[in-house]
Tab-separated table of C-alpha atoms in Angstrom:
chain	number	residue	atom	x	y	z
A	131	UNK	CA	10.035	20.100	3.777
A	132	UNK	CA	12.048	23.289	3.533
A	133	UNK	CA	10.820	25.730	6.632
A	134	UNK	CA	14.051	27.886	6.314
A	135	UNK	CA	16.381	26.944	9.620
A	136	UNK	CA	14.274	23.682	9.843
A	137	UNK	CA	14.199	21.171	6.839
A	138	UNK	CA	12.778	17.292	7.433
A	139	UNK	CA	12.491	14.001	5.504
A	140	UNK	CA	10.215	11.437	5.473
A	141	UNK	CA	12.474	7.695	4.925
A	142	UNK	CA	15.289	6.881	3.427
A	143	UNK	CA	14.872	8.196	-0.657
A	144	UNK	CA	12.953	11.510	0.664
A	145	UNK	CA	16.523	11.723	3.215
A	146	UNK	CA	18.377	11.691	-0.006
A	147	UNK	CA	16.182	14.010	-1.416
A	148	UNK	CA	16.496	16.561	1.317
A	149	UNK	CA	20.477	16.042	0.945
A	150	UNK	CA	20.114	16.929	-2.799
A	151	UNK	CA	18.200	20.017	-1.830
A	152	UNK	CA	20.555	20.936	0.350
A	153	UNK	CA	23.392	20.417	-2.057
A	154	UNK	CA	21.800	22.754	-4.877
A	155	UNK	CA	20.570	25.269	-2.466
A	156	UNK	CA	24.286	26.157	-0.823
A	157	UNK	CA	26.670	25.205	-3.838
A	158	UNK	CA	23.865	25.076	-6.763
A	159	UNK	CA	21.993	22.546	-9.531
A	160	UNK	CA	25.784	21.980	-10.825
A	161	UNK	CA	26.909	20.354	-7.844
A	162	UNK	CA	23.908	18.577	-6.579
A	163	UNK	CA	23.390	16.985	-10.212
A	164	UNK	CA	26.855	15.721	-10.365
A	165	UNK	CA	25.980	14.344	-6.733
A	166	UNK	CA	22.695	12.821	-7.386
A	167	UNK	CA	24.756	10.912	-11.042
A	168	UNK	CA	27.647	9.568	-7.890
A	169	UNK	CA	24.775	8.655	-5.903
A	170	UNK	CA	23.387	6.519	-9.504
A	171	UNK	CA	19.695	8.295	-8.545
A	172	UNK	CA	17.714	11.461	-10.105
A	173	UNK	CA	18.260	14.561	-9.379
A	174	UNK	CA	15.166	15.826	-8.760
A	175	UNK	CA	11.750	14.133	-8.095
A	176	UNK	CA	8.242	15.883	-8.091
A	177	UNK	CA	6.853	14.466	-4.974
A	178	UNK	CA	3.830	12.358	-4.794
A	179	UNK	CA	5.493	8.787	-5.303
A	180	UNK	CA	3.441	6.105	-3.952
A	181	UNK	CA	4.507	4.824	-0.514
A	182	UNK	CA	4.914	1.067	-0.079
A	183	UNK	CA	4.202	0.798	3.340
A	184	UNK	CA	2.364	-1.921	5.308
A	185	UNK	CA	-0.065	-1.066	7.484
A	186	UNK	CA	-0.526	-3.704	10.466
A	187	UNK	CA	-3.328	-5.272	11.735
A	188	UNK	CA	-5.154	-3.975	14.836
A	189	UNK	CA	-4.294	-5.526	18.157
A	190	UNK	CA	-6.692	-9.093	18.071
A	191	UNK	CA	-6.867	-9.331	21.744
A	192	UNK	CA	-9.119	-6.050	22.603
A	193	UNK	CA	-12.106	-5.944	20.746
A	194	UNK	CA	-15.491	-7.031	20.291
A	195	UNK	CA	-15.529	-6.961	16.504
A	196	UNK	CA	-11.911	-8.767	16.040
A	197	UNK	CA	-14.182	-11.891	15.304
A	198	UNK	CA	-15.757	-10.077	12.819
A	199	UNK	CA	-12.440	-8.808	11.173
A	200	UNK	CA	-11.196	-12.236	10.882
A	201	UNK	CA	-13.967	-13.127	9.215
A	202	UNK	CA	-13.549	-10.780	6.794
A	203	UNK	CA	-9.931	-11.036	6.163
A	204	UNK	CA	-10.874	-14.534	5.692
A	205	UNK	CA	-13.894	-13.667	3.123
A	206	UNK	CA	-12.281	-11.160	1.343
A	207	UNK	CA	-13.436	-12.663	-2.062
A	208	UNK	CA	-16.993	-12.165	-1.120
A	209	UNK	CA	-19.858	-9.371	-0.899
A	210	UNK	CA	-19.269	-8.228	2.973
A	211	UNK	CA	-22.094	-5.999	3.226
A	212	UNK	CA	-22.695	-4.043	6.768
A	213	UNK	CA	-25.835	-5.632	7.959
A	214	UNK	CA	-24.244	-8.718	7.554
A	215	UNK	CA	-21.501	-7.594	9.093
A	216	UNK	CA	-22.926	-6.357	12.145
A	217	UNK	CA	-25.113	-9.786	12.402
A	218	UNK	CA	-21.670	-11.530	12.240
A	219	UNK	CA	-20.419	-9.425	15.274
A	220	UNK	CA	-24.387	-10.060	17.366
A	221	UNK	CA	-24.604	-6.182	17.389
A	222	UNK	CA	-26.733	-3.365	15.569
A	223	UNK	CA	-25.627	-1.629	12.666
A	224	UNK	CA	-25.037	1.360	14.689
A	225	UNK	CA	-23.315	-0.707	17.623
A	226	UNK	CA	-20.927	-2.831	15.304
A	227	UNK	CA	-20.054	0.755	12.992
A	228	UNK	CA	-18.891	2.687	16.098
A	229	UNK	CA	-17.158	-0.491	17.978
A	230	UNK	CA	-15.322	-0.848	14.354
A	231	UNK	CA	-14.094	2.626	14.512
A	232	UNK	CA	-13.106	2.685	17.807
A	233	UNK	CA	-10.789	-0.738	17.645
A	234	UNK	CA	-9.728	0.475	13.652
A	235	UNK	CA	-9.670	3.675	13.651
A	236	UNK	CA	-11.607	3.564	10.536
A	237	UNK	CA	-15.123	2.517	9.103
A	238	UNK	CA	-15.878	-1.232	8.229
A	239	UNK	CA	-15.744	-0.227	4.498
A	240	UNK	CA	-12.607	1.650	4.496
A	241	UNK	CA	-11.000	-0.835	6.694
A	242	UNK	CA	-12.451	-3.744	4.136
A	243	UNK	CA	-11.076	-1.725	1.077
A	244	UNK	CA	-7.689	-1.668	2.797
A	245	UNK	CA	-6.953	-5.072	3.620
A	246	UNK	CA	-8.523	-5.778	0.000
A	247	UNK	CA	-5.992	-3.618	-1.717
A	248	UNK	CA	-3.783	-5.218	0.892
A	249	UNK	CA	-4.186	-8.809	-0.499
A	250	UNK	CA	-4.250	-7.904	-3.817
A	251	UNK	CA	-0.875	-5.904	-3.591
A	252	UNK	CA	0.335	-9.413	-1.537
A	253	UNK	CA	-1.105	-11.208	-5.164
A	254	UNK	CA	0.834	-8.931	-7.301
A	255	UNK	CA	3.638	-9.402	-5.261
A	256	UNK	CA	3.889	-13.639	-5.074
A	257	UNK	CA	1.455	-14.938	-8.101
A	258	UNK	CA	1.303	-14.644	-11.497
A	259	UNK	CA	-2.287	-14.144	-11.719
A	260	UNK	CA	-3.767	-12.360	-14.137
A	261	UNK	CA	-5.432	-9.215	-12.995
A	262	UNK	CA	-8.318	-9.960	-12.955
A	263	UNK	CA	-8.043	-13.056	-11.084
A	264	UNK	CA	-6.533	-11.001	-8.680
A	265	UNK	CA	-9.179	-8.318	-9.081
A	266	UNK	CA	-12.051	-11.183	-8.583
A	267	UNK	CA	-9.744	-12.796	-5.207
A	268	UNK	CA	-9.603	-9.687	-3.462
A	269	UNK	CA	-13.011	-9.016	-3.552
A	270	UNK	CA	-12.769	-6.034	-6.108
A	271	UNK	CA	-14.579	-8.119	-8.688
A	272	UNK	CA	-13.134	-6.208	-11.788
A	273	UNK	CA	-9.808	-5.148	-13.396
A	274	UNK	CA	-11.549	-1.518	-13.588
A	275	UNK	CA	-12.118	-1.500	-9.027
A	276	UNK	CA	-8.807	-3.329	-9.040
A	277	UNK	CA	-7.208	-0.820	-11.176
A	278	UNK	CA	-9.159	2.318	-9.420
A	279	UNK	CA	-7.872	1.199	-5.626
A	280	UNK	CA	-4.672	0.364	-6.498
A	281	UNK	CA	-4.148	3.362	-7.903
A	282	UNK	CA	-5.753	5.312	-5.122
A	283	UNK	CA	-4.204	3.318	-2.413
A	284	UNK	CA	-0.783	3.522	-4.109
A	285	UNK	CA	-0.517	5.935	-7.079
A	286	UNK	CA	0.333	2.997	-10.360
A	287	UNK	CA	-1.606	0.316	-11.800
A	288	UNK	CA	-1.195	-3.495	-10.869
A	289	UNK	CA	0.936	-4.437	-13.455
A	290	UNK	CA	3.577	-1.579	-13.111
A	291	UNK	CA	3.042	-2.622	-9.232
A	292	UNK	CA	3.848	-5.998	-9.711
A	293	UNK	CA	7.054	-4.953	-11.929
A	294	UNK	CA	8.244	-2.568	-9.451
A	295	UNK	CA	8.323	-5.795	-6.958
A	296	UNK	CA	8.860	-8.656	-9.332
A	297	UNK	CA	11.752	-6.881	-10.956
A	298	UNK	CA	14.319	-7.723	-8.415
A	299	UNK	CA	12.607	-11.488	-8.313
A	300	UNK	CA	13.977	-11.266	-11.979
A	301	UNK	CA	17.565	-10.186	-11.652
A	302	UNK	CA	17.984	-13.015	-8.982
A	303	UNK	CA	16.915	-15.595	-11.682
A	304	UNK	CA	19.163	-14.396	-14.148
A	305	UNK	CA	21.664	-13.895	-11.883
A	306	UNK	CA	21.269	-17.258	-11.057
A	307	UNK	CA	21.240	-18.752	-14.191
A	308	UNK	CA	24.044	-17.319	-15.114
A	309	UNK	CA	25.967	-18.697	-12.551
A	310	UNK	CA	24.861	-22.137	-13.691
């Protein structure tokens, strides 16, 4: 973010980004190019790359629906609808949805989606499960949801997820090989 006298970065690849804009805005595209080739990255990136980031679990000791969430974490494969939910936790729909919010931060179904897209990212990541095994683990049920909340959660599709953290699995297995 360029606000004039103030300019911030977000991580480490959006740090080098800023650096790059810096570069081309005092000593021009020349310069920064020939820095981003030194630097072996592009020089320019549009914005909107997805953001690996893992998002922990809320604190287990505090509330009165963490039974409830390891429950679900736990049936993640399975139809978790709210009544049930809330029956789970001994509390009324309305009861269980605010509780949920308060301990979360979120609603029961956008919590559920999360940790869903959480475990399926996990199955990209470590299996070679086809996608829609993965899709049908995670409680998505299809490629097509699978495909739909990865992308929304993440911005690509579970098979150029999984290569974008398999790859280096890869080189260490050839590398290895090699050296045998």
């Amino acid at each position: 973010m360029d606000d004039g006298d103030v300019l911030t970065s977000a991580g480490v690849a959006a740090g080098l980004d800023l650096a790059l804009h810096v570069i081309r805005r005092d000593h021009g595209s020349e310069v920064a190019n020939a820095a981003a080739r030194r630097c072996v990255m592009p020089p320019w990136r549009e914005g909107g790359q997805a953001q690996y980031i893992d998002r922990p679990l809320p604190d287990e000791a505090g509330g009165g629906t963490a039974a409830t969430r390891e429950y679900m974490l736990a049936n993640l494969d399975a139809p978790l609808d709210l009544a049930a939910l809330a029956e789970h936790a001994k509390m009324s729909i309305r009861t269980f949805t605010r509780r949920f919010r308060e301990e979360t931060g979120q609603s029961p179904a956008k919590w559920l989606t999360g940790q869903r897209v959480r475990h399926a990212r996990h199955l990209l990541e470590t299996t070679d499960l086809g996608v829609e095994e993965v899709a049908r683990r995670a409680g998505f049920g299809t490629a097509v949801s699978l495909r739909q909340r990865l992308h929304a959660a993440v911005g690509v599709a579970p098979l150029a997820y999984r290569r974008t953290f398999r790859a280096a699995d890869h080189v260490r297995a050839a590398a290895a090989e090699e050296k045998a």
